[in-house]
Short mmCIF file of C-alpha atoms in Angstrom, two decimals:
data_model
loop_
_atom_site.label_atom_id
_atom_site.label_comp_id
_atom_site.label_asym_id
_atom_site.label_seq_id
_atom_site.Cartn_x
_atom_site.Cartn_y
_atom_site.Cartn_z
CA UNK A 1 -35.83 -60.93 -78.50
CA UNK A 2 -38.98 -59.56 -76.75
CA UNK A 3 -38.71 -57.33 -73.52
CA UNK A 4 -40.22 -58.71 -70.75
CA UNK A 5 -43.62 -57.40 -69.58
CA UNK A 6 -44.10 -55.63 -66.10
CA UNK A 7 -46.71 -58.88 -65.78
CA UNK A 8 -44.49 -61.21 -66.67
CA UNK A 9 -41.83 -60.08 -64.38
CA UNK A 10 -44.00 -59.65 -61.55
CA UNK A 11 -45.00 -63.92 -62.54
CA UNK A 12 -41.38 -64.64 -62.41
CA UNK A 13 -40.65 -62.95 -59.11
CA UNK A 14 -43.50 -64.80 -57.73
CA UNK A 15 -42.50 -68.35 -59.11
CA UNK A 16 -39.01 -67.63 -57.44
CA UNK A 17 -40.84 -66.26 -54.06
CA UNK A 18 -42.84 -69.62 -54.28
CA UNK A 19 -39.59 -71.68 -54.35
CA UNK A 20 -37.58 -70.01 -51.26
CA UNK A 21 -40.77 -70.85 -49.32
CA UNK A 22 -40.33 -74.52 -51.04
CA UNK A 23 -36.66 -74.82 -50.37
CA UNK A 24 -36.90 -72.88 -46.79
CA UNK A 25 -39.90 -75.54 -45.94
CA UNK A 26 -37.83 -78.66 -47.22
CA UNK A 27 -34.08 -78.16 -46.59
CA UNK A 28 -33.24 -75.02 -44.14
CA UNK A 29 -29.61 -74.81 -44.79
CA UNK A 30 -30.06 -74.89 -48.74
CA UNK A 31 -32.35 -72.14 -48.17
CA UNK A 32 -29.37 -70.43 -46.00
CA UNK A 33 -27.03 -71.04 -49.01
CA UNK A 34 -29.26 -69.99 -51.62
CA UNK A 35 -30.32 -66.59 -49.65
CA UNK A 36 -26.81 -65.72 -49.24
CA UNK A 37 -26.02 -65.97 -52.57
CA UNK A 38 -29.19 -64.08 -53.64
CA UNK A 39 -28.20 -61.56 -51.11
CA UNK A 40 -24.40 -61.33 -52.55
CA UNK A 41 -25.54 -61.55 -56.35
CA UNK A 42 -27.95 -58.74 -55.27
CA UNK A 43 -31.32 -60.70 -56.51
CA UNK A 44 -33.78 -58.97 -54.14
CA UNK A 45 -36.54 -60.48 -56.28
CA UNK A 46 -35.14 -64.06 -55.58
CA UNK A 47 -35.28 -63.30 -51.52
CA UNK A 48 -37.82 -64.70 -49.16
CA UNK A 49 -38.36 -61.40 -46.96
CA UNK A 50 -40.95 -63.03 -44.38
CA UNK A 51 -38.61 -65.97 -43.73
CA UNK A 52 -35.58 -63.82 -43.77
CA UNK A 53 -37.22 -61.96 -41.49
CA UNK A 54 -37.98 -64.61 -39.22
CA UNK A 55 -34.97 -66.11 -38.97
CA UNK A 56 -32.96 -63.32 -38.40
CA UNK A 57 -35.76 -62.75 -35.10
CA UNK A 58 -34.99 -66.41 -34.19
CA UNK A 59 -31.11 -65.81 -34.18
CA UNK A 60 -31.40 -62.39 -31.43
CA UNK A 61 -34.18 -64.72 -29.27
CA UNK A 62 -31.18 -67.86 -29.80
CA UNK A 63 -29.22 -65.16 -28.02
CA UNK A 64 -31.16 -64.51 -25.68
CA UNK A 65 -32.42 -67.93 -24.82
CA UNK A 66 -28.83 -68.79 -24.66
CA UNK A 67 -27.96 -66.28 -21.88
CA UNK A 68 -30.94 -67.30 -19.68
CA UNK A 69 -29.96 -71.03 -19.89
CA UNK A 70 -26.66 -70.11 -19.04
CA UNK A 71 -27.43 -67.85 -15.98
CA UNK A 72 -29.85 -70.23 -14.87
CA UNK A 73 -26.83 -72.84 -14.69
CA UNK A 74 -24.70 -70.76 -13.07
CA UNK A 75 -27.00 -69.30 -10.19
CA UNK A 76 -28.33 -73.06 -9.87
CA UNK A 77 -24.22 -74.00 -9.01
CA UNK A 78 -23.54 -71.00 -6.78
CA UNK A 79 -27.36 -72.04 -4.54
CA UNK A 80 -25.38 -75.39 -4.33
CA UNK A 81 -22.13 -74.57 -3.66
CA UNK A 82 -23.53 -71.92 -0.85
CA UNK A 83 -26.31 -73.95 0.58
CA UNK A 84 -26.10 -77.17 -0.31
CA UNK A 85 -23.47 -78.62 2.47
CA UNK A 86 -24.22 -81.79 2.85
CA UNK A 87 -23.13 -82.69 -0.35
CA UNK A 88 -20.35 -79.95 -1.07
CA UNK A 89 -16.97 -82.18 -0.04
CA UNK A 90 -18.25 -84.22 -3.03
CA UNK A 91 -19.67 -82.24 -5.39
CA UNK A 92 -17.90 -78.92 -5.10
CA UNK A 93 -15.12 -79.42 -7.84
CA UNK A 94 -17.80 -80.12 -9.92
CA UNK A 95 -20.35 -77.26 -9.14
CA UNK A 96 -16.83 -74.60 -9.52
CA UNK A 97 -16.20 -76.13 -12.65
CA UNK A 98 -19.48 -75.48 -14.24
CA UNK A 99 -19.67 -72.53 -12.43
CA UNK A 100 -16.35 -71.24 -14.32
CA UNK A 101 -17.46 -72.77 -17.35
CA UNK A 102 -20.74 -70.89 -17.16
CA UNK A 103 -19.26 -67.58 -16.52
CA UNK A 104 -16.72 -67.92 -19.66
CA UNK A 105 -19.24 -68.83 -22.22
CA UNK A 106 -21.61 -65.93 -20.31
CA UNK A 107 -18.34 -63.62 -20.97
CA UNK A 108 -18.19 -65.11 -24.58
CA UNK A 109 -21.60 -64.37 -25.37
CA UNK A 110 -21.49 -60.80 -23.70
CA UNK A 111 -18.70 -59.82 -25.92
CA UNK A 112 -19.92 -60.66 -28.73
CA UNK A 113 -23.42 -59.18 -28.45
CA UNK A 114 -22.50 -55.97 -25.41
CA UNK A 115 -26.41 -55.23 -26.73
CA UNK A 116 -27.50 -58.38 -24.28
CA UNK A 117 -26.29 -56.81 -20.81
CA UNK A 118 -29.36 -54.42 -20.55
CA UNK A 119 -31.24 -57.79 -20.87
CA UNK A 120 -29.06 -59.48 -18.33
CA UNK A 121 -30.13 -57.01 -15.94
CA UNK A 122 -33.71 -56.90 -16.81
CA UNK A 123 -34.20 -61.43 -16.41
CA UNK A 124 -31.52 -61.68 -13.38
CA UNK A 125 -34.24 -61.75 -10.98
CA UNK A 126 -36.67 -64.15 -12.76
CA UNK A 127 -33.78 -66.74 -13.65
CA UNK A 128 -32.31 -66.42 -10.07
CA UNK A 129 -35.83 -67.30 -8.87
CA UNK A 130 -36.45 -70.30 -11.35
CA UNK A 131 -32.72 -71.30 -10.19
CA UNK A 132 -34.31 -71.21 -6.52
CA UNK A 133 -37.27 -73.33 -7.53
CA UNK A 134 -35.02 -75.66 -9.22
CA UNK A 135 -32.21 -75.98 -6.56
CA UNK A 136 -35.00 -76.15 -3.83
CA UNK A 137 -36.15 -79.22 -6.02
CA UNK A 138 -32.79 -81.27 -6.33
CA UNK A 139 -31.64 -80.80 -3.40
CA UNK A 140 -34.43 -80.84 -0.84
CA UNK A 141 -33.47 -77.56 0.62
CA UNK A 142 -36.25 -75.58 1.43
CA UNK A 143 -36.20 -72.64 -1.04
CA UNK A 144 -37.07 -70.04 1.97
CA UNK A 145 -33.50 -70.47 2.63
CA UNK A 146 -32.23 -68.48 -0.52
CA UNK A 147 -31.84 -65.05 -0.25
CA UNK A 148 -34.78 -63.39 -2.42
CA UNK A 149 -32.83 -61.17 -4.78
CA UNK A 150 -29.73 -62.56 -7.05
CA UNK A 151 -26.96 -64.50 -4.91
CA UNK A 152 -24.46 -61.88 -7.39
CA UNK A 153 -24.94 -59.17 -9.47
CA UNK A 154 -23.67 -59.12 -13.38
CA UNK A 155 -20.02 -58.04 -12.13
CA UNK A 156 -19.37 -60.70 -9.25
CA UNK A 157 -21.46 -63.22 -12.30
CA UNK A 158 -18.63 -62.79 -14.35
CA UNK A 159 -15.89 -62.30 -11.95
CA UNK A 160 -13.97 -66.12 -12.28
CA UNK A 161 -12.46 -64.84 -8.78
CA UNK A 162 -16.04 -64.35 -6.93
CA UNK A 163 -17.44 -67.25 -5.25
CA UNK A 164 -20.01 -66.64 -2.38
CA UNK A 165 -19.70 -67.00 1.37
CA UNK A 166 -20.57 -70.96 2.13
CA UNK A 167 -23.25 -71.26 4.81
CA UNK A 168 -22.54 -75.00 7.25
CA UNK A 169 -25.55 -77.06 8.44
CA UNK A 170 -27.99 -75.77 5.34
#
């Protein structure tokens, strides 16, 4: 048998390079499979970095993404609940059980990734004003009539006990 030349190896790693980006491009969950099992085998040459990479930045925004959605839900429910009076002897059971809903998976999500809360903190005040926007919208309440910072902080958020003070004849 022959050794294998530093040129030929570098071809091979290459050819196998080219097919992660094939297999990454064509069927994403083979690709998962496949990079796991490079990773556990420990065939660094057989890993596609860049889309590694990528992914793995996709997953933390997923995170992320999934805690604004989830905020904006919640803040939406609580504008409703507070403000929204006309329709609240209908609608309330509804707008506490997403509300509770929200904060569990919120609570979920916080536990398993503590490393979010700092960026709780830091988009509370751009998804409570979207959820103002988008509560003025559905309900036809004019959006003056939010307060302008956060109807709760991160504690009363989570706190399945806290519901806000309902304001009559919004």
């Amino acid at each position: 048998m022959s050794a294998i030349t530093a040129q030929e190896q570098e071809a091979q790693m290459l050819d196998t390079a080219q097919i992660a980006t094939q297999v990454h491009d064509l069927d994403f969950y083979q690709w998962v499979q496949t990079t796991i099992e490079n990773i556990q085998r420990g065939a660094i040459a057989a890993i596609d970095w860049d889309y590694l990479v990528e992914e793995l930045q996709d997953l933390g925004n997923e995170q992320k993404n999934q805690l604004e959605s989830r905020l904006l839900v919640l803040y939406e429910h609580l504008l409703k609940l507070t403000y929204w009076s006309q329709e609240r002897d209908y609608n309330q059971r509804g707008w506490r059980a997403t509300i509770l809903e929200q904060r569990k998976q919120l609570k979920r999500l916080l536990n398993r990734s503590p490393s979010l809360k700092p960026y709780f903190q830091e988009v509370a005040q751009e998804i409570y004003d979207d959820a103002c926007q988008i509560t003025s919208v559905k309900t036809g309440l004019n959006a003056n009539l939010f307060p302008p910072s956060p109807i709760a902080n991160i504690e009363q958020v989570l706190n399945e006990d806290w519901l806000p003070e309902l304001k009559e004849d919004c």
